[in-house]
XYZ file of N, CA, C and O in Angstrom:
524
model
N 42.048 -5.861 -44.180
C 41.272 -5.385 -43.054
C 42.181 -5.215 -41.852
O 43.059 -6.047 -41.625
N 41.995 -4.185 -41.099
C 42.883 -3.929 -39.962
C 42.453 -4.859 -39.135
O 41.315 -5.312 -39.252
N 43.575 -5.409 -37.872
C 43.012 -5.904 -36.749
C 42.142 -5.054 -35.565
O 41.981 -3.850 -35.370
N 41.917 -5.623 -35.240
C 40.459 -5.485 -34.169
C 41.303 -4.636 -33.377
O 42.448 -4.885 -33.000
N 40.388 -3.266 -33.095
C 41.111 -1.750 -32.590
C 39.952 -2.356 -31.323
O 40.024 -1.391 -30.563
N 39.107 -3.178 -30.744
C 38.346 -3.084 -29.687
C 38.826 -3.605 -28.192
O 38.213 -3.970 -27.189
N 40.174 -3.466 -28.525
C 41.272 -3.442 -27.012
C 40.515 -2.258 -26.611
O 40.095 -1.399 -27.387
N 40.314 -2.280 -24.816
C 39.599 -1.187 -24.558
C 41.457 0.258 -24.297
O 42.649 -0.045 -24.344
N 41.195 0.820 -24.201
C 42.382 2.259 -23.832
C 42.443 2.917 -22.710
O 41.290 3.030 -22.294
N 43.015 3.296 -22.165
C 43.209 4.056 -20.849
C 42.592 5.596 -21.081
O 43.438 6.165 -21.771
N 41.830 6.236 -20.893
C 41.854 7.870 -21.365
C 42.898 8.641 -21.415
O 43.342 9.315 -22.344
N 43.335 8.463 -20.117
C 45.046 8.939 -19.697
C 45.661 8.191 -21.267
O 46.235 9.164 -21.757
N 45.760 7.558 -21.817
C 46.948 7.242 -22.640
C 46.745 8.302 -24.308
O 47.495 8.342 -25.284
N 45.395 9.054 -24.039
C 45.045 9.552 -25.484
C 44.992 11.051 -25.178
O 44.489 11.478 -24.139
N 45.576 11.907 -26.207
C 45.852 13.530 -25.951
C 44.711 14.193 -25.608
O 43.716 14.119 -26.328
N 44.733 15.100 -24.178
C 43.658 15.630 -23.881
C 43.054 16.697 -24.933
O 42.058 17.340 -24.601
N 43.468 16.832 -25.817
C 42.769 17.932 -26.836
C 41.854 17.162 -27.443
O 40.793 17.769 -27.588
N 41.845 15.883 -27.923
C 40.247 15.042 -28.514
C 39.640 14.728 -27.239
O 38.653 14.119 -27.651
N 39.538 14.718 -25.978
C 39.022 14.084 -25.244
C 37.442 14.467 -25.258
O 36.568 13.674 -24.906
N 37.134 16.118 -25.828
C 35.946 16.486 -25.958
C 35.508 15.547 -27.085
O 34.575 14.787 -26.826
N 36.167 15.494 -28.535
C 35.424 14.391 -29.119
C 34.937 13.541 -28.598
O 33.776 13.327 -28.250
N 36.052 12.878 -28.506
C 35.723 10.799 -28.002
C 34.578 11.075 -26.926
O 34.242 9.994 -26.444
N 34.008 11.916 -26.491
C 32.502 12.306 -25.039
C 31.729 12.268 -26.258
O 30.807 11.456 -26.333
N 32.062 13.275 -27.512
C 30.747 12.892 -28.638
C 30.399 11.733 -28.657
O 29.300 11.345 -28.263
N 31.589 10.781 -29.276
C 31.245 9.924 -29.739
C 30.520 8.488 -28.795
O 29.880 7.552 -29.273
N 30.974 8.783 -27.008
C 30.262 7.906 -26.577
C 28.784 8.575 -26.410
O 27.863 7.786 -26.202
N 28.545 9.684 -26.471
C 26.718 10.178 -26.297
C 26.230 9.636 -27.426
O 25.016 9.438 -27.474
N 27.215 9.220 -28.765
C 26.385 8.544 -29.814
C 26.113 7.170 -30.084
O 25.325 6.662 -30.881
N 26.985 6.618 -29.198
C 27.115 5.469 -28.741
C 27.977 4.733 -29.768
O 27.575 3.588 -29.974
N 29.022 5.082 -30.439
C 29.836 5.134 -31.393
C 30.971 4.802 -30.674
O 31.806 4.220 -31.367
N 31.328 4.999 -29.358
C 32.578 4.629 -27.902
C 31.793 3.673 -27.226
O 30.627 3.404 -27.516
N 32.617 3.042 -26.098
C 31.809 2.766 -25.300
C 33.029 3.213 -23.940
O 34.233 2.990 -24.071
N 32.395 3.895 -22.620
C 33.542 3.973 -21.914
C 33.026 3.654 -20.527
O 31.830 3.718 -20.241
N 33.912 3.331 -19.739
C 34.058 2.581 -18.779
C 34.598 2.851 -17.572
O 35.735 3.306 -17.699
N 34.198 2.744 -16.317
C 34.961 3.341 -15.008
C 34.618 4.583 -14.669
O 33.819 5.351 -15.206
N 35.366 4.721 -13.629
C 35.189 6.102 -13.302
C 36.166 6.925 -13.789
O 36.983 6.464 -14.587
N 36.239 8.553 -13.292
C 37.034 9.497 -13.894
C 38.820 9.309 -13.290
O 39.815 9.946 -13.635
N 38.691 8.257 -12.355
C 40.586 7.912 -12.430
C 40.729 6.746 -13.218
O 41.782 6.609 -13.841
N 39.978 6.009 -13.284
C 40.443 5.216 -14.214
C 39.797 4.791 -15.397
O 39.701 3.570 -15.526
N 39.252 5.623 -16.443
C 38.160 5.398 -17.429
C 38.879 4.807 -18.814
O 39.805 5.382 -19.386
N 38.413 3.831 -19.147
C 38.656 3.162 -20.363
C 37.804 3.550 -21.231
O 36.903 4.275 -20.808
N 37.817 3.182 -22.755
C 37.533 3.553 -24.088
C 37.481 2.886 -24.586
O 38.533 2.258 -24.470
N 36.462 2.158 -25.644
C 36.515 0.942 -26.756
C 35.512 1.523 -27.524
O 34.779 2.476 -27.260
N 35.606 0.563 -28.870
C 34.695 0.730 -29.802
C 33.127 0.364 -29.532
O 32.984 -0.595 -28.774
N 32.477 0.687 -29.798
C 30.999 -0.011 -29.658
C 30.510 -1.173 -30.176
O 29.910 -2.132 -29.690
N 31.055 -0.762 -31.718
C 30.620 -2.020 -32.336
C 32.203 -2.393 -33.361
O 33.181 -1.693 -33.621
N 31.819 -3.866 -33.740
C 32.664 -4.210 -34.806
C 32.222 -3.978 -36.113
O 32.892 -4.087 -37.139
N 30.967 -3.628 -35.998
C 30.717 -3.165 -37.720
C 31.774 -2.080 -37.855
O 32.712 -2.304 -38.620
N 31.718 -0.794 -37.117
C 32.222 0.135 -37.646
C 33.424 0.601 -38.083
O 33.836 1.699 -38.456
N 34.295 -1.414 -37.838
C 35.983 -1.027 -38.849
C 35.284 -1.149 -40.529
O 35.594 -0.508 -41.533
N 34.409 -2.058 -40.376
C 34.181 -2.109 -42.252
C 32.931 -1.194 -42.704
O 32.568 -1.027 -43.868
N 32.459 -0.744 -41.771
C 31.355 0.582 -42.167
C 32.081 1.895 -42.118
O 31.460 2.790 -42.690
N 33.245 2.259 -41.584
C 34.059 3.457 -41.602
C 34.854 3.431 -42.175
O 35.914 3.196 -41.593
N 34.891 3.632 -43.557
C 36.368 3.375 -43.984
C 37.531 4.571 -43.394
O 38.690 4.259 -43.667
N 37.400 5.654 -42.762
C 38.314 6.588 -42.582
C 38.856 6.240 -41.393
O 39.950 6.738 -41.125
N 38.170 5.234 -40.332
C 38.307 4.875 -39.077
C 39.221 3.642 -39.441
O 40.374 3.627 -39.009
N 38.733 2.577 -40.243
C 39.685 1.537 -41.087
C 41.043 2.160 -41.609
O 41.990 1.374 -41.619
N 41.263 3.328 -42.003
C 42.273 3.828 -42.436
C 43.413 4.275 -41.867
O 44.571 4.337 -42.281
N 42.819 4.619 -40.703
C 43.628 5.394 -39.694
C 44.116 4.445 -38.780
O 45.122 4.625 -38.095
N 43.348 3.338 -38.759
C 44.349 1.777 -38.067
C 44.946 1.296 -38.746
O 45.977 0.830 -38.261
N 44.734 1.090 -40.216
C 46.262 1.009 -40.719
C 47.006 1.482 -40.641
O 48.058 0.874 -40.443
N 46.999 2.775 -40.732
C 48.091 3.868 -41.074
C 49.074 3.871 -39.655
O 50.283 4.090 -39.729
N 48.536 3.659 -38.664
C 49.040 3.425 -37.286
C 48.474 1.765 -36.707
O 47.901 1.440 -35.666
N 48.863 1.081 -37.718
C 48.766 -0.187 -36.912
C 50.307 -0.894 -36.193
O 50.404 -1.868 -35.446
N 51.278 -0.094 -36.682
C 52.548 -0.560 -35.639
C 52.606 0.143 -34.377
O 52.906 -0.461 -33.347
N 52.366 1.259 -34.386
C 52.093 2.087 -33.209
C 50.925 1.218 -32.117
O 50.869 1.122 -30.891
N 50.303 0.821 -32.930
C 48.959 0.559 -31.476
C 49.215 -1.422 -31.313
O 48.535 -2.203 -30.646
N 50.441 -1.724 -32.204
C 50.829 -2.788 -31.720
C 51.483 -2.873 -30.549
O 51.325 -3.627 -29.590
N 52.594 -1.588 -30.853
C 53.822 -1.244 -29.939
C 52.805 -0.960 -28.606
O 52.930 -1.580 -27.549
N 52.169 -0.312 -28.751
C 51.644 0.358 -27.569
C 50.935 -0.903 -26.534
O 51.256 -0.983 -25.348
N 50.096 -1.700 -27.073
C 49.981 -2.956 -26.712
C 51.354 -3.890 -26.130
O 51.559 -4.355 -25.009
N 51.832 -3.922 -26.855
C 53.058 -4.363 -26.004
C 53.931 -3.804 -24.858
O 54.362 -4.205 -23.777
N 53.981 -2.771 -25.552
C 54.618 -2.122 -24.379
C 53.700 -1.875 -23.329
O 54.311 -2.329 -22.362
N 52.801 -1.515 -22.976
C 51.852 -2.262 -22.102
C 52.510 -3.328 -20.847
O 52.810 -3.204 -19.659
N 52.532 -4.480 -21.926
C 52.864 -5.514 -20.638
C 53.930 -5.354 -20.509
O 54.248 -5.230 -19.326
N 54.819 -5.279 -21.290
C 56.301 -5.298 -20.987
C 56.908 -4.235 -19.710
O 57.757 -4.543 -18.873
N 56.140 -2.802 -19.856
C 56.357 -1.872 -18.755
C 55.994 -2.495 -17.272
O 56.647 -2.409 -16.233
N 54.353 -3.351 -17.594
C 54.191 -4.159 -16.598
C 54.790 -4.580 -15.690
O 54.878 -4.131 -14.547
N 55.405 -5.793 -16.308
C 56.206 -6.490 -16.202
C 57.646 -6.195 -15.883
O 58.239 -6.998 -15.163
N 58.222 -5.224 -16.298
C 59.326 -4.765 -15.419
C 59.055 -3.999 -14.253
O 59.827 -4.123 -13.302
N 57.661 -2.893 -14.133
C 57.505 -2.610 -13.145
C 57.123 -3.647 -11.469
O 56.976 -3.067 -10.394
N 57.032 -5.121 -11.609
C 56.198 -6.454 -11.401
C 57.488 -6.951 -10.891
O 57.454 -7.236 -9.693
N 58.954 -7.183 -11.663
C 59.769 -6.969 -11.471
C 60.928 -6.016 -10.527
O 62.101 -6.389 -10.510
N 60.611 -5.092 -9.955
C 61.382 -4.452 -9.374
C 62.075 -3.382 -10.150
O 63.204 -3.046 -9.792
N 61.470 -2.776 -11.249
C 62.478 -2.238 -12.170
C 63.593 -3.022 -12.855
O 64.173 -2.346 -13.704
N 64.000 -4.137 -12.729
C 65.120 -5.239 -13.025
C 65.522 -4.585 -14.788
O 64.740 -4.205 -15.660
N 66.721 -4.650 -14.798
C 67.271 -3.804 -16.363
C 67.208 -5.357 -17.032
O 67.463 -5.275 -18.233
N 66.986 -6.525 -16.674
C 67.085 -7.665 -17.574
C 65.208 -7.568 -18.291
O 64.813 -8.246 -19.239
N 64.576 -6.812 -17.708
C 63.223 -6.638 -18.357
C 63.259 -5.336 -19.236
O 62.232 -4.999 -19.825
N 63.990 -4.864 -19.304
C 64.153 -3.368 -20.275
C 63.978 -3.697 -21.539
O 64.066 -4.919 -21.656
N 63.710 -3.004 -22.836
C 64.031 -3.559 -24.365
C 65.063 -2.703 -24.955
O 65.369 -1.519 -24.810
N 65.521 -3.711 -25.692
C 66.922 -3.039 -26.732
C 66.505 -3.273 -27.872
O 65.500 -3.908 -28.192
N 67.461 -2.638 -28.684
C 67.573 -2.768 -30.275
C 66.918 -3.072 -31.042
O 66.799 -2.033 -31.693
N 66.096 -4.098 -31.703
C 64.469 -3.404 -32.371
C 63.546 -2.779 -31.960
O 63.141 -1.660 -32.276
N 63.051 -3.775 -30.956
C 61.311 -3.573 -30.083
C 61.875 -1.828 -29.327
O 61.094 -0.877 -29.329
N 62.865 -1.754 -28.927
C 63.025 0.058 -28.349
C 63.022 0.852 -29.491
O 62.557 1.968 -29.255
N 63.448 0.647 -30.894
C 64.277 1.625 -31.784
C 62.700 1.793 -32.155
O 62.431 2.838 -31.564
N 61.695 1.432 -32.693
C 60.849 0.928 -32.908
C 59.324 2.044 -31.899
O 58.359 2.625 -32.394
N 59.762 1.922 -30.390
C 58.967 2.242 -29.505
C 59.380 3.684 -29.299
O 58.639 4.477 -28.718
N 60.624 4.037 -29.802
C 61.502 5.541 -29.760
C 61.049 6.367 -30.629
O 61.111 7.596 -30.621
N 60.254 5.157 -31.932
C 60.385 5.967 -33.099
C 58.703 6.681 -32.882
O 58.284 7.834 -32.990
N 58.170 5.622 -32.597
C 56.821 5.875 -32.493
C 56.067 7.218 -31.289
O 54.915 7.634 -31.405
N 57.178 7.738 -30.077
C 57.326 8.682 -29.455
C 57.720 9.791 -29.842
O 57.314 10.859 -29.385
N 58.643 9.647 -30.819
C 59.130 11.010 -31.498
C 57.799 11.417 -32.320
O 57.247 12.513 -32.220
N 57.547 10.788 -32.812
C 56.406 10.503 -34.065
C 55.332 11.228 -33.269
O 54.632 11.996 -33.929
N 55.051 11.111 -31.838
C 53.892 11.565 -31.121
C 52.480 10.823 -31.439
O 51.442 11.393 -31.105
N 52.440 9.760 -31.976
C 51.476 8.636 -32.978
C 50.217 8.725 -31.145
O 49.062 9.061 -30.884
N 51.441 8.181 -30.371
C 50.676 7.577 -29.111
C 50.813 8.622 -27.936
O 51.791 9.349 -28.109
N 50.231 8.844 -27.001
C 50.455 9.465 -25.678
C 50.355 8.437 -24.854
O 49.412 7.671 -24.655
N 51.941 8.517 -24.162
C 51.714 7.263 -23.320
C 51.727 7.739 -21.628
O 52.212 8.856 -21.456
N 51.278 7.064 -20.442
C 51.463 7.505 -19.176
C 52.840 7.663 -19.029
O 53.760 7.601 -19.844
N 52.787 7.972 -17.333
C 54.413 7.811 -16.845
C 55.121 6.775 -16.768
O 56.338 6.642 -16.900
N 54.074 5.811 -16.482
C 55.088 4.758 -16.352
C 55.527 4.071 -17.770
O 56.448 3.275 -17.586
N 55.221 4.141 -18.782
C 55.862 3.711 -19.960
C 57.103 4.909 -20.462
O 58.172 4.686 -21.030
N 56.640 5.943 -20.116
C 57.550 6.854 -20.826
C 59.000 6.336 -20.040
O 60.076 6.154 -20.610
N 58.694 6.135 -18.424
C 60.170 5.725 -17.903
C 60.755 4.340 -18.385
O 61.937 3.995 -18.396
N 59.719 3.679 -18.753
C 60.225 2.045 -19.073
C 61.261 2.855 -20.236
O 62.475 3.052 -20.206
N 60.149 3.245 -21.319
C 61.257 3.873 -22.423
C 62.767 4.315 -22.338
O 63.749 3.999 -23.010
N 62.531 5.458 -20.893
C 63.552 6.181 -21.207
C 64.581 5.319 -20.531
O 65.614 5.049 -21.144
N 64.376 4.859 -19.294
C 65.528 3.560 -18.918
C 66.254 2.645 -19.804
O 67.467 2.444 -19.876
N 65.148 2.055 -20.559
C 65.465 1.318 -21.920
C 66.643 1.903 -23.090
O 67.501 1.312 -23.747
N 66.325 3.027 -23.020
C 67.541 3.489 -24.157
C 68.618 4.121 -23.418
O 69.733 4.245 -23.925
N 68.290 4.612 -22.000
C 69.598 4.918 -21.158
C 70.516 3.749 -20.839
O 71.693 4.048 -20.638
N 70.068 2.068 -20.733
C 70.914 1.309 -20.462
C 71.105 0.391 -21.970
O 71.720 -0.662 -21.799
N 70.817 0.568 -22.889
C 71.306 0.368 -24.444
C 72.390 1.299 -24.798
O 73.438 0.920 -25.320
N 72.109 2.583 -24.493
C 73.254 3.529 -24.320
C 74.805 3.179 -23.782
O 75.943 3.124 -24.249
N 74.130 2.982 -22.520
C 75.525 2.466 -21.827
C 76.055 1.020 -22.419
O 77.229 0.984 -22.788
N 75.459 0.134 -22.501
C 75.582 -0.905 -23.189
C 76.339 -0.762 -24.355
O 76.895 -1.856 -24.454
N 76.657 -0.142 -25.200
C 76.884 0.626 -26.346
C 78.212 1.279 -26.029
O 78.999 1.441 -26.961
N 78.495 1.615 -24.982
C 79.786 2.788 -24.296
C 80.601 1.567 -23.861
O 81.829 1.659 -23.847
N 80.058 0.547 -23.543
C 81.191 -0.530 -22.845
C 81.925 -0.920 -24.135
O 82.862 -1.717 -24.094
């Protein structure tokens, strides 16, 4: 069984081409969403529907490192942004190779401010790498 997808989501973090779906699915009450239009979140409605959907169950496996990463990276962007930008909060060598891969992949749409955590992250692994 996948873990629990009922972390709520940023709208901003999911590709505006489903966004007309995911409006279906909260008029069916199948979403549930939250806030206003700058800052609207997204969750599941219910927990039946990881073991009543199996195609919805499927598709969190199939991307359950991605929506780990994305969770993490989360705080971690946080947290360096909380920080001052500080390069001792950046990630290297798994947790980035990992968060690089999952961007190429296009799995996740992430805001700005993760994409820069990212791209800082492998610009000073880079250099790190040149010394």
């Amino acid at each position: 069984m996948p873990a629990s997808g009922r972390q709520p989501t940023g709208w901003e973090t999911l590709p505006e081409s489903v966004h007309p779906l995911l409006e279906r699915f909260v008029q069916a009450r199948l979403l549930v969403s939250r806030g206003d239009s700058g800052a609207r979140s997204l969750e599941v409605a219910h927990e039946t529907l990881f073991r009543s959907w199996p195609k919805l169950a499927g598709w969190l496996e199939e991307n359950r490192e991605a929506l780990h990463l994305k969770t993490e990276r989360g705080g971690a962007s946080k947290e360096w942004l909380e920080h001052d930008r500080s390069h001792e909060y950046l990630w290297r060598k798994g947790r980035l190779q990992g968060a690089l891969e999952v961007r190429r992949e296009g799995l996740l749409a992430l805001p700005a401010d993760a994409l820069d955590f990212l791209e800082r992250s492998e610009d000073t692994e880079q250099g790190e790498r040149r010394r």
